[in-house]
Amino acid sequence: MADPRDKLNRREFLKQSAWVAGGLVVSAVGLPFLIESHAIEPKVGELLRPPGSIEEDEFIYACIKCGLCVQICPVHAIKLADVDEGLGYATPYINAREQACDFSCDSIQCAETCPTAALNFKIFRNASTKKAEELQPLVEKGELDPMESWRLQIHAMKEATRIGVAKVNDQTCLAYQGKGFKGTPRGKDFKGVLRYEKISERKPQPVREQYFDREICDLCVIHCPIGETAIKMVEKELPDGRKTKVPEVERGCTGCGTCEMICPTEPASIVVLPQKTYEEVYS
Amino acid sequence: MIGKKEKQPLPPKPKDQMPHVKLNMTYKEWMHRHEGRHTWRNRRWAFVIFINLLFVVSFTFDLAVLEGSLNGSRLIGFYLMDPYVSLELATISLRTHYWHNVTMNMIIGIITILTFYFLMGGRTFCSWVCPYHFIAEWAEKLHKYLVKKRKIKEHHFNRGLRYVFWVGFLILALVTKRLIFQEINPVGIVSRALIYGPGLILLWILALITFEIVYSQRFWCRYVCPIGTTWSIVGKLSPVTIKFEYEKCGHCRKCQDVCLVPHVLWFVVKGRATQAQHYVGSDCIKCGYCVDICPGDALNFSIKGLSKIV
């Protein structure tokens, strides 16, 4: 061809191909070995994936690292992992302590936008349809306002999320010590936002602008976007005989991490265990 | 070439048929006629910057114009999917049957982009969209300079290697059940680094660029990148291409000096062209350098078959 240096020589090709093939074979044998032995993925399996995420061993290839979920999240909760997260590079995760998903978007947009269904929207569509069918007779009879039915459908979608489960550390939790909380959780420099519907129905508000005065600290409970099916305050007697109330995680916990984000102690006294189920943690 | 009949080259042109003679110029004058003309290069650079900036701006200012990254994106609501990553996912699905889970949006995105780049010439993607290409273009200039100054030696490999990589990365995906290529894919890495902020992974890009500067010209794009290979295959029968007119050619080979994939311009060498008109092969990235430099304007963008229709 035109440039004599630009070889299309058969022997050259076979020789170089052999090198490439050799390299690929080494990777094909070596990589599964490293993956199995967990030598190169210290953090995969410990990352909190966005709502709708499928099982981690499927997620790791179903996610094509496009970043559409990152883009659509109104509170910027979703980040892409860097290389130090092992082979999970550029897959999305949520650092709940910095910015949790509090379902501000209402429609679980990250899952809706995911083209490969690594974040599977079917879960949410099914939940919403099921709820709609359940409520339809009530709406027809005029016993339920259609707007209220719509709200319940959205709530059913949120409830269908299972990305982890919260766990309270009873050693450091303020409520377990019978203590209250007064002030702004996480301080004045904290950048996170959450939806406070009393202030604005749609727009998430900075946490640093909020002020709380609770007799017994129950910030995790009052911030939970799911409600008392996920976490509630229960009576508890302290070792010294005083009665107090402490947060208790229920089966409805979605693992969204809003509680972890708002917890005023440092480090957080309630944390989400990613990719775990309620049964795995509490039985 | 396999299955291709060796055609007889056209007879050499008589002197009075040479383009410089027709213009009453000396060969030397004529040859440097269009030096400094950068019409297509400027258009292309502006477009690469525009399209990548559109991604960045869409994320930074929360505009729903061009979202995602070059692995998968959404243009005003319409999905566009990189075909190679889709192919990797499809390959893994042979083992895991995952494919039936993917959304209709993805299927539409794959079809849209394949249709678009089939029409636009396949590897047009490389020079008009790919941000890694843009960086590598500058690295290549530096590399060429260093070779010219004899500071470094040039190392060539066989272009066929990219087919080995193309198949190899698919097999690797199948065996490991991971998108291994996407871990090292500079297109996605640079695209995401621009949009979502830089990370440690950019060290890999730095290593790659350094290798291309000091060892082998355009190593990744020429011998490895399966995305470019995919587009090359898609562009095989594409209508948008570069047309070569033998009559206007003075065999100065200036086009080959500036060309980023010089083997596609084999017909400009004296005694090689077999037809009055040639179209470049699908490895051409449609960068337009040759169109700008050609003193005889023998190379031009063209749409195959348009003259027959109009």
CSV table of N, CA and C in Angstrom, one decimal, chain A residues 118-206:
chain,number,residue,atom,x,y,z
A,118,ALA,N,-30.2,-1.6,34.5
A,118,ALA,CA,-29.3,-1.9,35.6
A,118,ALA,C,-30.0,-1.3,36.8
A,119,LEU,N,-30.6,-0.2,36.6
A,119,LEU,CA,-31.6,0.3,37.6
A,119,LEU,C,-32.9,0.0,37.0
A,120,ASN,N,-33.6,-1.0,37.6
A,120,ASN,CA,-34.8,-1.5,36.9
A,120,ASN,C,-36.0,-0.8,37.3
A,121,PHE,N,-36.6,-0.1,36.3
A,121,PHE,CA,-37.8,0.7,36.6
A,121,PHE,C,-39.1,-0.2,36.7
A,122,LYS,N,-39.0,-1.4,36.2
A,122,LYS,CA,-40.2,-2.3,36.2
A,122,LYS,C,-40.7,-2.5,37.6
A,123,ILE,N,-39.7,-2.6,38.6
A,123,ILE,CA,-40.1,-2.8,40.0
A,123,ILE,C,-41.1,-1.7,40.4
A,124,PHE,N,-40.7,-0.4,40.0
A,124,PHE,CA,-41.5,0.7,40.4
A,124,PHE,C,-42.8,0.8,39.7
A,125,ARG,N,-42.8,0.5,38.4
A,125,ARG,CA,-44.0,0.6,37.6
A,125,ARG,C,-45.0,-0.4,38.1
A,126,ASN,N,-44.5,-1.6,38.4
A,126,ASN,CA,-45.4,-2.7,38.9
A,126,ASN,C,-46.0,-2.2,40.3
A,127,ALA,N,-45.2,-1.7,41.1
A,127,ALA,CA,-45.7,-1.2,42.4
A,127,ALA,C,-46.8,-0.2,42.3
A,128,SER,N,-46.5,0.7,41.3
A,128,SER,CA,-47.5,1.8,41.1
A,128,SER,C,-48.8,1.3,40.5
A,129,THR,N,-48.6,0.4,39.5
A,129,THR,CA,-49.8,-0.2,38.9
A,129,THR,C,-50.7,-1.0,39.9
A,130,LYS,N,-50.0,-1.7,40.7
A,130,LYS,CA,-50.7,-2.5,41.7
A,130,LYS,C,-51.5,-1.7,42.7
A,131,LYS,N,-50.8,-0.6,43.1
A,131,LYS,CA,-51.5,0.3,44.0
A,131,LYS,C,-52.7,1.0,43.3
A,132,ALA,N,-52.5,1.4,42.1
A,132,ALA,CA,-53.6,2.0,41.3
A,132,ALA,C,-54.8,1.1,41.2
A,133,GLU,N,-54.5,-0.1,40.9
A,133,GLU,CA,-55.6,-1.1,40.8
A,133,GLU,C,-56.4,-1.3,42.1
A,134,GLU,N,-55.6,-1.3,43.2
A,134,GLU,CA,-56.1,-1.4,44.5
A,134,GLU,C,-57.0,-0.2,44.9
A,135,LEU,N,-56.6,1.0,44.5
A,135,LEU,CA,-57.3,2.2,44.9
A,135,LEU,C,-58.4,2.6,43.9
A,136,GLN,N,-58.4,2.0,42.7
A,136,GLN,CA,-59.4,2.4,41.7
A,136,GLN,C,-60.8,2.3,42.2
A,137,PRO,N,-61.3,1.2,42.8
A,137,PRO,CA,-62.7,1.2,43.3
A,137,PRO,C,-63.0,2.3,44.2
A,138,LEU,N,-62.1,2.7,45.1
A,138,LEU,CA,-62.3,3.7,46.0
A,138,LEU,C,-62.5,5.1,45.3
A,139,VAL,N,-61.7,5.3,44.3
A,139,VAL,CA,-61.7,6.5,43.5
A,139,VAL,C,-63.1,6.6,42.8
A,140,GLU,N,-63.5,5.4,42.2
A,140,GLU,CA,-64.7,5.4,41.5
A,140,GLU,C,-65.9,5.7,42.4
A,141,LYS,N,-65.9,5.2,43.6
A,141,LYS,CA,-67.0,5.4,44.5
A,141,LYS,C,-67.0,6.8,45.1
A,142,GLY,N,-65.9,7.5,44.8
A,142,GLY,CA,-65.8,8.9,45.3
A,142,GLY,C,-65.3,9.0,46.7
A,143,GLU,N,-64.8,7.9,47.2
A,143,GLU,CA,-64.3,7.9,48.6
A,143,GLU,C,-62.9,8.4,48.7
A,144,LEU,N,-62.2,8.4,47.6
A,144,LEU,CA,-60.8,8.8,47.6
A,144,LEU,C,-60.6,9.9,46.5
A,145,ASP,N,-60.0,10.9,46.9
A,145,ASP,CA,-59.6,12.0,45.9
A,145,ASP,C,-58.6,11.5,44.9
A,146,PRO,N,-58.8,11.7,43.6
A,146,PRO,CA,-57.8,11.2,42.7
A,146,PRO,C,-56.4,11.7,42.9
A,147,MET,N,-56.2,12.9,43.4
A,147,MET,CA,-54.9,13.4,43.7
A,147,MET,C,-54.3,12.6,44.8
A,148,GLU,N,-55.1,12.3,45.8
A,148,GLU,CA,-54.6,11.5,47.0
A,148,GLU,C,-54.2,10.1,46.5
A,149,SER,N,-55.0,9.6,45.6
A,149,SER,CA,-54.7,8.2,45.0
A,149,SER,C,-53.3,8.3,44.3
A,150,TRP,N,-53.1,9.4,43.6
A,150,TRP,CA,-51.8,9.6,42.9
A,150,TRP,C,-50.6,9.6,43.9
A,151,ARG,N,-50.9,10.4,45.0
A,151,ARG,CA,-49.8,10.5,46.0
A,151,ARG,C,-49.5,9.1,46.6
A,152,LEU,N,-50.5,8.3,46.8
A,152,LEU,CA,-50.3,7.0,47.3
A,152,LEU,C,-49.6,6.1,46.4
A,153,GLN,N,-49.9,6.3,45.1
A,153,GLN,CA,-49.2,5.5,44.1
A,153,GLN,C,-47.7,5.8,44.1
A,154,ILE,N,-47.4,7.1,44.1
A,154,ILE,CA,-45.9,7.5,44.2
A,154,ILE,C,-45.3,6.9,45.4
A,155,HIS,N,-46.0,7.0,46.5
A,155,HIS,CA,-45.4,6.5,47.8
A,155,HIS,C,-45.2,4.9,47.7
A,156,ALA,N,-46.1,4.3,47.0
A,156,ALA,CA,-45.9,2.8,46.8
A,156,ALA,C,-44.6,2.5,45.9
A,157,MET,N,-44.3,3.4,45.0
A,157,MET,CA,-43.1,3.3,44.2
A,157,MET,C,-41.9,3.4,45.1
A,158,LYS,N,-41.9,4.5,45.9
A,158,LYS,CA,-40.8,4.7,46.8
A,158,LYS,C,-40.6,3.5,47.8
A,159,GLU,N,-41.7,2.9,48.3
A,159,GLU,CA,-41.6,1.8,49.2
A,159,GLU,C,-41.0,0.6,48.5
A,160,ALA,N,-41.1,0.5,47.2
A,160,ALA,CA,-40.7,-0.7,46.5
A,160,ALA,C,-39.1,-0.7,46.4
A,161,THR,N,-38.5,0.4,46.8
A,161,THR,CA,-37.0,0.4,46.7
A,161,THR,C,-36.4,-0.5,47.8
A,162,ARG,N,-35.4,-1.2,47.4
A,162,ARG,CA,-34.6,-2.0,48.4
A,162,ARG,C,-33.1,-1.9,48.0
A,163,ILE,N,-32.4,-1.0,48.5
A,163,ILE,CA,-31.0,-0.9,48.2
A,163,ILE,C,-30.1,-1.2,49.4
A,164,GLY,N,-30.6,-1.3,50.5
A,164,GLY,CA,-29.8,-1.6,51.7
A,164,GLY,C,-30.8,-1.5,52.9
A,165,VAL,N,-30.2,-1.5,54.1
A,165,VAL,CA,-31.1,-1.4,55.2
A,165,VAL,C,-30.3,-0.7,56.3
A,166,ALA,N,-31.1,0.2,57.1
A,166,ALA,CA,-30.4,1.0,58.1
A,166,ALA,C,-30.2,0.3,59.4
A,167,LYS,N,-29.2,0.6,60.1
A,167,LYS,CA,-28.9,0.0,61.4
A,167,LYS,C,-28.5,1.1,62.4
A,168,VAL,N,-29.1,1.0,63.6
A,168,VAL,CA,-28.8,2.0,64.6
A,168,VAL,C,-27.6,1.5,65.5
A,169,ASN,N,-26.7,2.4,65.8
A,169,ASN,CA,-25.7,2.1,66.7
A,169,ASN,C,-26.1,2.6,68.1
A,170,ASP,N,-26.5,1.6,68.9
A,170,ASP,CA,-27.1,2.0,70.2
A,170,ASP,C,-26.1,2.5,71.2
A,171,GLN,N,-24.8,2.4,70.9
A,171,GLN,CA,-23.8,3.0,71.8
A,171,GLN,C,-23.7,4.5,71.6
A,172,THR,N,-23.9,5.0,70.4
A,172,THR,CA,-23.7,6.4,70.2
A,172,THR,C,-24.9,7.2,69.9
A,173,CYS,N,-26.0,6.5,69.7
A,173,CYS,CA,-27.3,7.2,69.3
A,173,CYS,C,-27.7,8.1,70.5
A,174,LEU,N,-28.1,9.3,70.2
A,174,LEU,CA,-28.5,10.3,71.3
A,174,LEU,C,-29.7,9.8,72.0
A,175,ALA,N,-30.7,9.2,71.3
A,175,ALA,CA,-32.0,8.8,71.9
A,175,ALA,C,-31.7,7.7,72.9
A,176,TYR,N,-30.8,6.8,72.6
A,176,TYR,CA,-30.5,5.7,73.5
A,176,TYR,C,-29.9,6.2,74.8
A,177,GLN,N,-29.3,7.4,74.8
A,177,GLN,CA,-28.8,8.0,76.0
A,177,GLN,C,-29.8,9.0,76.6
A,178,GLY,N,-31.0,8.9,76.0
A,178,GLY,CA,-32.1,9.8,76.5
A,178,GLY,C,-31.9,11.3,76.2
A,179,LYS,N,-31.0,11.6,75.3
A,179,LYS,CA,-30.7,13.0,75.0
A,179,LYS,C,-31.5,13.5,73.8
A,180,GLY,N,-31.7,14.8,73.8
A,180,GLY,CA,-32.4,15.5,72.8
A,180,GLY,C,-31.5,16.1,71.8
A,181,PHE,N,-32.0,16.9,70.9
A,181,PHE,CA,-31.2,17.6,69.9
A,181,PHE,C,-31.7,19.0,69.7
A,182,LYS,N,-30.8,20.0,69.8
A,182,LYS,CA,-31.2,21.4,69.6
A,182,LYS,C,-30.2,22.0,68.6
A,183,GLY,N,-30.6,22.5,67.5
A,183,GLY,CA,-29.7,23.2,66.6
A,183,GLY,C,-29.8,22.7,65.2
A,184,THR,N,-28.7,22.9,64.4
A,184,THR,CA,-28.7,22.5,63.0
A,184,THR,C,-27.9,21.2,62.9
A,185,PRO,N,-28.5,20.1,62.5
A,185,PRO,CA,-27.7,18.9,62.3
A,185,PRO,C,-26.7,19.1,61.2
A,186,ARG,N,-25.5,18.5,61.4
A,186,ARG,CA,-24.4,18.5,60.4
A,186,ARG,C,-23.7,19.9,60.2
A,187,GLY,N,-24.1,20.9,61.0
A,187,GLY,CA,-23.4,22.1,61.0
A,187,GLY,C,-23.8,23.1,59.8
A,188,LYS,N,-23.1,24.2,59.9
A,188,LYS,CA,-23.4,25.3,58.9
A,188,LYS,C,-22.8,25.2,57.6
A,189,ASP,N,-21.7,24.3,57.5
A,189,ASP,CA,-21.0,24.1,56.3
A,189,ASP,C,-21.5,23.0,55.4
A,190,PHE,N,-22.5,22.2,56.0
A,190,PHE,CA,-22.9,21.0,55.3
A,190,PHE,C,-23.7,21.4,54.0
A,191,LYS,N,-23.3,20.7,52.9
A,191,LYS,CA,-23.8,21.1,51.6
A,191,LYS,C,-25.1,20.3,51.2
A,192,GLY,N,-25.5,19.3,52.0
A,192,GLY,CA,-26.6,18.4,51.5
A,192,GLY,C,-27.9,19.1,51.5
A,193,VAL,N,-28.8,18.6,50.7
A,193,VAL,CA,-30.2,19.2,50.6
A,193,VAL,C,-31.2,18.0,50.8
A,194,LEU,N,-32.3,18.4,51.4
A,194,LEU,CA,-33.4,17.4,51.6
A,194,LEU,C,-34.7,18.2,51.3
A,195,ARG,N,-35.8,17.3,51.0
A,195,ARG,CA,-37.0,18.0,50.7
A,195,ARG,C,-37.8,18.2,52.0
A,196,TYR,N,-38.1,19.5,52.3
A,196,TYR,CA,-39.0,19.8,53.4
A,196,TYR,C,-40.3,20.3,52.9
A,197,GLU,N,-41.3,19.5,52.8
A,197,GLU,CA,-42.5,19.8,52.1
A,197,GLU,C,-43.2,21.0,52.7
A,198,LYS,N,-43.0,21.3,54.0
A,198,LYS,CA,-43.7,22.5,54.6
A,198,LYS,C,-43.1,23.8,54.0
A,199,ILE,N,-41.8,23.7,53.6
A,199,ILE,CA,-41.2,24.9,53.0
A,199,ILE,C,-41.4,25.0,51.5
A,200,SER,N,-41.2,23.9,50.9
A,200,SER,CA,-41.4,23.9,49.4
A,200,SER,C,-41.8,22.5,49.0
A,201,GLU,N,-42.9,22.4,48.3
A,201,GLU,CA,-43.3,21.1,47.9
A,201,GLU,C,-42.4,20.3,47.0
A,202,ARG,N,-41.8,21.1,46.1
A,202,ARG,CA,-40.9,20.5,45.1
A,202,ARG,C,-39.4,20.7,45.3
A,203,LYS,N,-39.1,21.9,45.7
A,203,LYS,CA,-37.6,22.2,45.7
A,203,LYS,C,-36.9,21.8,47.0
A,204,PRO,N,-35.9,20.9,46.9
A,204,PRO,CA,-35.1,20.5,48.0
A,204,PRO,C,-34.4,21.7,48.7
A,205,GLN,N,-34.4,21.7,50.0
A,205,GLN,CA,-33.8,22.8,50.8
A,205,GLN,C,-32.5,22.4,51.5
A,206,PRO,N,-31.6,23.3,51.6
A,206,PRO,CA,-30.3,23.0,52.3
A,206,PRO,C,-30.6,22.7,53.8
